[in-house]
Amino acid sequence: MCEEKQWNSTQLRRYDLELEQIPRLYYTDPKIDELISLNKPVVITGSNIIKTAKANWTPEYLEQNIGNAGHTVMLSKTHKFKYFDESKVLNKNNPHGIEFTPPTRKTKMKIGEFMRKLREWKPGNDRLYLQQPLNNTIGDLLVRDFINFDWEYINNKQSKHNWGPLTSNLILISQEGNVTPCHYDEQQNFFGQAYGYKRCILFPPSDFECLYPHPVYHPHDRQSMVDFDKPDYTRFPRFKFAKGYETVVEPGDVLYIPIYWWHHIESLMRGGPTISVNFWYKVGPTSLEYPLKDHQKVSITRNVEKMLLEVLQDPKEVGPLLRSMVLGRYT
Ligand SMILES: CCC[C@@H](CC(=O)O)C(=O)C(=O)O
Ligand SMILES: [Zn+2]
């Protein structure tokens, strides 16, 4: 029987994109391993991976049990929470950084204040997004829930697909309507949805040329320069060729976001707060087998950019040097 859908399409933000559906497969389906081994996204349904989070992690439960430490909360004047690397911003102890106006502010907030601000939120107020690594600051009941995730299933996937070590789990408590704009991470990601609904739009690493990542030295390294709400087709003409995949994850779903895949993730509008827990894995030992995979080529472009910036010093010299090297010779 098909369950009553708990959301409708008016809760999704509208973008000028063609989007296919990401497959949703029951957790015992062997096709899941086929897709993961091909570095392709899949929604794993019906599993016990984050069963205890699906069962327990409501906003009220977290308010009672996440712990009384100050948790990391991002604040934004808009619905977008575009990540930036603080270590790349010019400041007194970072003379090599660049001039940059951060679009968000990081603060520490106790859960009670965070939830109160969420309840009292009015248009014009800063939006809030709690993004806290699961560490020794969290309360005992959450530790118990975390320990009772289906680690046998998770660890089996990690070893079968030669992922590296689990580096961190973030608990994400988002205000309705918040957006994490399009970016890629250099880690494999099991993205677990515990409460509420999130729309996830993914693009393959081969869409690199359509999504225009900021230069590697920029604080928004790994983030797309394209504003999905108002794409600038003059600066970013190939954005119209981006071929995306989407899904709306529901409580209990785990979305596999393959390493180097672009993803834009939004909490449904008028859907209330959402709660997710992700699992980031370093890449495992990789041998260069030919033909190289698309994500390996992205990794190579990053190394070339870093090396050229190291030796040229001035970012404005990178373009001319690459152009003189490539135009008429490799094109
Ligand atoms: C800080 C991490 C945010 C998350 C997206 C989201 O749920 O808003 C993401 O990008 C990831 O899990 O990789
Ligand atoms: Zn991410």
Short mmCIF file of C-alpha atoms and ligand atoms in Angstrom, two decimals:
data_model
loop_
_atom_site.label_atom_id
_atom_site.label_comp_id
_atom_site.label_asym_id
_atom_site.label_seq_id
_atom_site.Cartn_x
_atom_site.Cartn_y
_atom_site.Cartn_z
CA MET A 1 0.00 0.00 0.00
CA CYS A 2 1.29 3.45 -0.81
CA GLU A 3 1.42 5.58 2.30
CA GLU A 4 -0.21 8.98 2.34
CA LYS A 5 2.51 11.48 1.28
CA GLN A 6 3.25 13.85 4.16
CA TRP A 7 4.23 16.82 2.00
CA ASN A 8 3.30 18.50 -1.30
CA SER A 9 5.22 20.11 -4.15
CA THR A 10 4.35 23.68 -3.05
CA GLN A 11 6.78 23.08 -0.15
CA LEU A 12 9.68 22.67 -2.59
CA ARG A 13 11.60 25.70 -3.85
CA ARG A 14 11.37 26.10 -7.62
CA TYR A 15 14.55 25.95 -9.72
CA ASP A 16 15.25 26.05 -13.45
CA LEU A 17 16.54 22.44 -13.45
CA GLU A 18 15.66 19.11 -15.06
CA LEU A 19 15.69 16.55 -12.26
CA GLU A 20 15.41 12.77 -12.39
CA GLN A 21 14.51 10.74 -9.30
CA ILE A 22 17.20 9.11 -7.16
CA PRO A 23 16.30 5.40 -6.79
CA ARG A 24 14.70 4.39 -3.48
CA LEU A 25 15.60 0.79 -2.62
CA TYR A 26 14.66 -1.44 0.33
CA TYR A 27 17.77 -2.01 2.46
CA THR A 28 18.07 -5.74 1.61
CA ASP A 29 18.16 -5.03 -2.15
CA PRO A 30 21.55 -6.09 -3.64
CA LYS A 31 21.22 -3.25 -6.18
CA ILE A 32 22.21 -0.91 -3.34
CA ASP A 33 25.74 -2.34 -3.37
CA GLU A 34 25.82 -2.14 -7.15
CA LEU A 35 25.06 1.60 -7.02
CA ILE A 36 27.44 2.33 -4.14
CA SER A 37 30.26 0.52 -5.95
CA LEU A 38 29.56 2.73 -8.99
CA ASN A 39 29.69 5.86 -6.79
CA LYS A 40 26.02 6.53 -7.56
CA PRO A 41 23.43 7.89 -5.09
CA VAL A 42 20.66 5.73 -3.66
CA VAL A 43 18.08 6.13 -0.90
CA ILE A 44 18.17 3.15 1.47
CA THR A 45 14.68 2.60 2.89
CA GLY A 46 13.24 0.42 5.65
CA SER A 47 16.55 -0.13 7.42
CA ASN A 48 17.46 0.06 11.10
CA ILE A 49 20.53 2.17 10.33
CA ILE A 50 19.20 5.14 12.34
CA LYS A 51 16.13 3.37 13.79
CA THR A 52 16.58 4.82 17.27
CA ALA A 53 16.89 8.35 15.86
CA LYS A 54 13.77 7.87 13.75
CA ALA A 55 11.93 6.56 16.82
CA ASN A 56 13.12 9.11 19.39
CA TRP A 57 14.63 12.26 17.87
CA THR A 58 11.82 14.79 17.98
CA PRO A 59 12.60 18.47 18.71
CA GLU A 60 11.17 18.01 22.24
CA TYR A 61 13.29 14.89 22.92
CA LEU A 62 16.43 16.63 21.70
CA GLU A 63 15.64 19.70 23.80
CA GLN A 64 15.54 17.38 26.82
CA ASN A 65 18.44 15.09 25.94
CA ILE A 66 20.99 16.60 23.57
CA GLY A 67 22.93 17.98 26.51
CA ASN A 68 23.38 21.35 28.09
CA ALA A 69 26.64 22.38 26.40
CA GLY A 70 26.80 25.23 23.91
CA HIS A 71 26.19 23.69 20.49
CA THR A 72 27.38 25.06 17.15
CA VAL A 73 24.60 27.10 15.51
CA MET A 74 24.89 28.87 12.16
CA LEU A 75 22.94 32.12 11.71
CA SER A 76 21.96 33.55 8.32
CA LYS A 77 20.06 36.61 7.12
CA THR A 78 18.67 34.55 4.23
CA HIS A 79 17.39 30.98 3.80
CA LYS A 80 20.83 30.00 2.41
CA PHE A 81 23.56 28.57 4.67
CA LYS A 82 26.50 28.59 2.24
CA TYR A 83 29.50 27.02 3.98
CA PHE A 84 32.81 28.87 4.06
CA ASP A 85 36.28 27.85 5.25
CA GLU A 86 37.36 30.35 7.93
CA SER A 87 41.02 29.42 7.40
CA LYS A 88 40.88 30.98 3.90
CA VAL A 89 39.53 34.36 5.04
CA LEU A 90 41.93 37.34 5.36
CA ASN A 91 42.33 38.36 8.97
CA LYS A 92 45.06 39.53 11.31
CA ASN A 93 46.41 36.02 11.87
CA ASN A 94 45.89 34.95 8.26
CA PRO A 95 47.63 37.48 5.95
CA HIS A 96 47.37 35.05 3.00
CA GLY A 97 43.56 34.91 3.22
CA ILE A 98 41.32 36.90 0.93
CA GLU A 99 38.89 39.76 1.51
CA PHE A 100 35.58 38.06 2.21
CA THR A 101 32.22 38.96 3.76
CA PRO A 102 30.84 35.81 5.40
CA PRO A 103 27.18 35.13 4.49
CA THR A 104 26.62 33.29 7.79
CA ARG A 105 27.75 33.63 11.37
CA LYS A 106 28.79 30.75 13.64
CA THR A 107 27.79 30.94 17.31
CA LYS A 108 27.40 28.67 20.34
CA MET A 109 23.91 28.22 21.70
CA LYS A 110 22.37 26.00 24.35
CA ILE A 111 19.55 23.85 23.01
CA GLY A 112 16.88 25.65 25.08
CA GLU A 113 17.75 29.03 23.56
CA PHE A 114 17.97 27.51 20.07
CA MET A 115 14.51 25.92 20.31
CA ARG A 116 13.02 29.09 21.82
CA LYS A 117 14.41 31.19 18.98
CA LEU A 118 12.98 28.68 16.50
CA ARG A 119 9.53 28.87 18.13
CA GLU A 120 9.58 32.69 18.27
CA TRP A 121 11.09 33.18 14.81
CA LYS A 122 9.59 35.96 12.65
CA PRO A 123 10.48 37.11 9.11
CA GLY A 124 13.43 39.50 9.41
CA ASN A 125 15.02 37.51 12.24
CA ASP A 126 18.24 35.61 11.53
CA ARG A 127 17.50 32.05 10.48
CA LEU A 128 19.08 29.28 12.57
CA TYR A 129 20.71 25.95 11.78
CA LEU A 130 22.22 23.77 14.53
CA GLN A 131 25.13 21.74 13.17
CA GLN A 132 26.85 19.87 15.99
CA PRO A 133 29.36 17.00 15.79
CA LEU A 134 28.14 14.06 17.92
CA ASN A 135 30.83 14.11 20.60
CA ASN A 136 31.10 14.08 24.35
CA THR A 137 28.84 17.14 24.63
CA ILE A 138 25.72 15.13 23.87
CA GLY A 139 23.54 13.59 26.59
CA ASP A 140 23.51 9.93 27.63
CA LEU A 141 20.19 9.08 25.96
CA LEU A 142 21.47 10.31 22.60
CA VAL A 143 24.67 8.29 23.13
CA ARG A 144 22.48 5.25 23.78
CA ASP A 145 20.47 5.94 20.61
CA PHE A 146 23.71 6.40 18.62
CA ILE A 147 25.19 3.15 19.96
CA ASN A 148 21.97 1.39 18.90
CA PHE A 149 22.22 2.46 15.25
CA ASP A 150 22.57 -0.61 13.02
CA TRP A 151 26.39 -0.50 13.01
CA GLU A 152 26.59 -4.00 11.57
CA TYR A 153 24.88 -2.77 8.39
CA ILE A 154 26.86 0.49 8.32
CA ASN A 155 30.24 -1.14 8.95
CA ASN A 156 29.49 -3.83 6.37
CA LYS A 157 28.97 -1.12 3.71
CA GLN A 158 32.09 0.76 4.83
CA SER A 159 34.31 -2.30 4.48
CA LYS A 160 32.65 -3.78 1.37
CA HIS A 161 33.22 -0.49 -0.50
CA ASN A 162 36.67 0.21 0.93
CA TRP A 163 35.68 3.46 2.56
CA GLY A 164 38.21 5.00 4.92
CA PRO A 165 37.55 5.61 8.61
CA LEU A 166 34.34 7.27 9.87
CA THR A 167 35.55 10.81 10.56
CA SER A 168 32.43 12.35 12.12
CA ASN A 169 28.69 12.37 12.58
CA LEU A 170 26.94 15.71 12.53
CA ILE A 171 23.51 16.17 14.08
CA LEU A 172 21.65 18.75 12.00
CA ILE A 173 18.61 20.55 13.40
CA SER A 174 17.29 22.89 10.73
CA GLN A 175 14.58 25.51 10.72
CA GLU A 176 11.94 24.88 8.04
CA GLY A 177 12.87 26.30 4.67
CA ASN A 178 16.64 26.46 5.28
CA VAL A 179 18.89 25.59 2.31
CA THR A 180 22.43 24.24 2.23
CA PRO A 181 23.45 25.39 -1.26
CA CYS A 182 25.07 23.20 -3.90
CA HIS A 183 28.54 21.93 -2.95
CA TYR A 184 30.58 18.75 -2.89
CA ASP A 185 32.49 17.12 -0.02
CA GLU A 186 35.65 15.04 -0.22
CA GLN A 187 34.09 12.31 1.87
CA GLN A 188 31.59 9.49 1.40
CA ASN A 189 28.34 10.33 3.19
CA PHE A 190 25.51 8.26 4.64
CA PHE A 191 22.93 10.98 5.20
CA GLY A 192 20.29 9.84 7.69
CA GLN A 193 16.94 11.63 7.99
CA ALA A 194 15.47 11.29 11.49
CA TYR A 195 12.61 13.85 11.64
CA GLY A 196 10.82 15.94 9.02
CA TYR A 197 11.46 16.03 5.29
CA LYS A 198 14.43 17.29 3.26
CA ARG A 199 14.65 17.70 -0.50
CA CYS A 200 18.04 16.69 -1.84
CA ILE A 201 19.24 17.64 -5.34
CA LEU A 202 22.43 15.87 -6.47
CA PHE A 203 24.67 16.23 -9.53
CA PRO A 204 27.51 13.91 -10.63
CA PRO A 205 31.16 15.03 -10.43
CA SER A 206 31.13 15.16 -14.26
CA ASP A 207 28.86 18.23 -13.98
CA PHE A 208 31.90 20.16 -12.69
CA GLU A 209 31.83 22.38 -15.79
CA CYS A 210 28.15 23.22 -15.29
CA LEU A 211 28.33 24.09 -11.59
CA TYR A 212 31.36 26.43 -11.50
CA PRO A 213 32.95 25.79 -8.09
CA HIS A 214 34.73 28.77 -6.47
CA PRO A 215 38.53 28.59 -6.90
CA VAL A 216 40.24 26.25 -4.42
CA TYR A 217 41.88 29.16 -2.54
CA HIS A 218 38.48 30.84 -1.98
CA PRO A 219 36.67 30.47 1.38
CA HIS A 220 33.75 29.00 -0.63
CA ASP A 221 36.04 26.27 -2.04
CA ARG A 222 33.90 23.24 -3.05
CA GLN A 223 30.73 25.40 -3.21
CA SER A 224 29.03 26.22 -6.53
CA MET A 225 29.14 29.89 -7.57
CA VAL A 226 25.69 29.54 -9.17
CA ASP A 227 22.81 31.03 -7.15
CA PHE A 228 20.05 28.47 -7.81
CA ASP A 229 17.41 31.07 -6.88
CA LYS A 230 18.64 33.47 -9.56
CA PRO A 231 21.16 31.78 -11.92
CA ASP A 232 23.41 34.21 -13.85
CA TYR A 233 23.43 32.51 -17.26
CA THR A 234 25.86 35.13 -18.62
CA ARG A 235 28.59 34.22 -16.12
CA PHE A 236 27.56 30.56 -15.89
CA PRO A 237 26.12 29.57 -19.31
CA ARG A 238 26.71 25.81 -18.87
CA PHE A 239 24.47 25.72 -15.77
CA LYS A 240 21.56 25.09 -18.15
CA PHE A 241 23.14 21.74 -19.06
CA ALA A 242 23.43 20.50 -15.46
CA LYS A 243 21.58 17.18 -15.13
CA GLY A 244 20.38 16.69 -11.57
CA TYR A 245 18.81 13.92 -9.54
CA GLU A 246 16.48 14.56 -6.63
CA THR A 247 14.65 12.90 -3.78
CA VAL A 248 12.73 13.95 -0.68
CA VAL A 249 14.09 11.97 2.27
CA GLU A 250 11.65 11.02 5.00
CA PRO A 251 12.21 9.80 8.58
CA GLY A 252 14.25 6.57 8.57
CA ASP A 253 15.68 7.08 5.06
CA VAL A 254 19.43 7.05 4.54
CA LEU A 255 20.65 8.78 1.37
CA TYR A 256 24.08 7.70 0.09
CA ILE A 257 25.78 10.88 -1.14
CA PRO A 258 28.85 9.65 -3.03
CA ILE A 259 32.16 11.44 -2.53
CA TYR A 260 32.56 14.49 -4.85
CA TRP A 261 28.85 14.43 -5.82
CA TRP A 262 27.31 17.88 -5.70
CA HIS A 263 24.37 18.23 -3.35
CA HIS A 264 21.88 20.98 -2.50
CA ILE A 265 19.75 20.14 0.53
CA GLU A 266 16.67 22.04 1.70
CA SER A 267 14.27 21.56 4.61
CA LEU A 268 10.77 21.72 3.18
CA MET A 269 9.05 25.07 3.49
CA ARG A 270 6.20 25.12 6.03
CA GLY A 271 7.28 21.64 7.15
CA GLY A 272 8.52 22.50 10.63
CA PRO A 273 12.04 21.78 11.93
CA THR A 274 14.00 18.86 10.45
CA ILE A 275 16.58 16.59 12.11
CA SER A 276 19.29 14.69 10.26
CA VAL A 277 22.42 12.79 11.23
CA ASN A 278 25.19 12.27 8.70
CA PHE A 279 28.13 9.82 8.59
CA TRP A 280 31.24 11.20 6.83
CA TYR A 281 33.94 8.73 5.75
CA LYS A 282 37.40 9.62 4.47
CA VAL A 283 38.16 8.13 1.11
CA GLY A 284 39.80 4.72 1.38
CA PRO A 285 43.08 3.63 -0.22
CA THR A 286 42.56 4.33 -3.91
CA SER A 287 44.68 2.92 -6.72
CA LEU A 288 44.69 4.86 -10.01
CA GLU A 289 42.92 2.49 -12.38
CA TYR A 290 42.33 3.63 -15.95
CA PRO A 291 40.12 5.02 -17.23
CA LEU A 292 40.07 7.35 -14.22
CA LYS A 293 36.74 7.94 -12.51
CA ASP A 294 35.16 11.39 -12.78
CA HIS A 295 35.64 12.13 -9.10
CA GLN A 296 39.34 11.29 -9.41
CA LYS A 297 39.62 13.91 -12.18
CA VAL A 298 38.04 16.52 -9.90
CA SER A 299 40.61 15.61 -7.27
CA ILE A 300 43.37 16.08 -9.88
CA THR A 301 42.06 19.54 -10.85
CA ARG A 302 42.21 20.50 -7.17
CA ASN A 303 45.84 19.42 -6.93
CA VAL A 304 46.74 21.32 -10.12
CA GLU A 305 45.07 24.50 -8.79
CA LYS A 306 46.86 24.19 -5.45
CA MET A 307 50.25 23.61 -7.11
CA LEU A 308 49.82 26.54 -9.53
CA LEU A 309 48.70 28.88 -6.74
CA GLU A 310 51.67 27.76 -4.67
CA VAL A 311 54.14 28.55 -7.42
CA LEU A 312 52.47 31.55 -9.11
CA GLN A 313 51.33 33.12 -5.80
CA ASP A 314 48.90 35.47 -7.58
CA PRO A 315 45.51 33.82 -8.42
CA LYS A 316 45.14 36.25 -11.34
CA GLU A 317 48.05 34.50 -13.09
CA VAL A 318 46.46 31.02 -12.98
CA GLY A 319 43.91 31.65 -15.76
CA PRO A 320 46.35 33.19 -18.29
CA LEU A 321 48.93 30.46 -17.70
CA LEU A 322 46.39 27.65 -18.15
CA ARG A 323 44.91 29.35 -21.20
CA SER A 324 48.35 29.72 -22.85
CA MET A 325 49.08 26.08 -22.06
CA VAL A 326 45.78 24.70 -23.39
CA LEU A 327 44.36 26.92 -26.15
CA GLY A 328 45.34 25.70 -29.58
CA ARG A 329 47.42 22.91 -28.05
CA TYR A 330 45.08 20.72 -26.02
CA THR A 331 41.81 22.07 -27.40
C1 LIG B 1 26.87 20.84 7.37
C2 LIG B 1 26.35 19.67 6.55
C3 LIG B 1 25.03 19.97 5.89
C4 LIG B 1 24.50 18.82 5.03
C5 LIG B 1 23.33 19.31 4.18
C6 LIG B 1 22.10 19.63 5.03
O1 LIG B 1 21.57 18.66 5.61
O2 LIG B 1 21.73 20.82 5.14
C7 LIG B 1 25.61 18.35 4.05
O3 LIG B 1 25.97 19.07 3.13
C8 LIG B 1 26.26 17.05 4.24
O4 LIG B 1 25.80 16.25 5.09
O5 LIG B 1 27.27 16.80 3.52
ZN ZN B 2 27.74 18.30 2.13
#
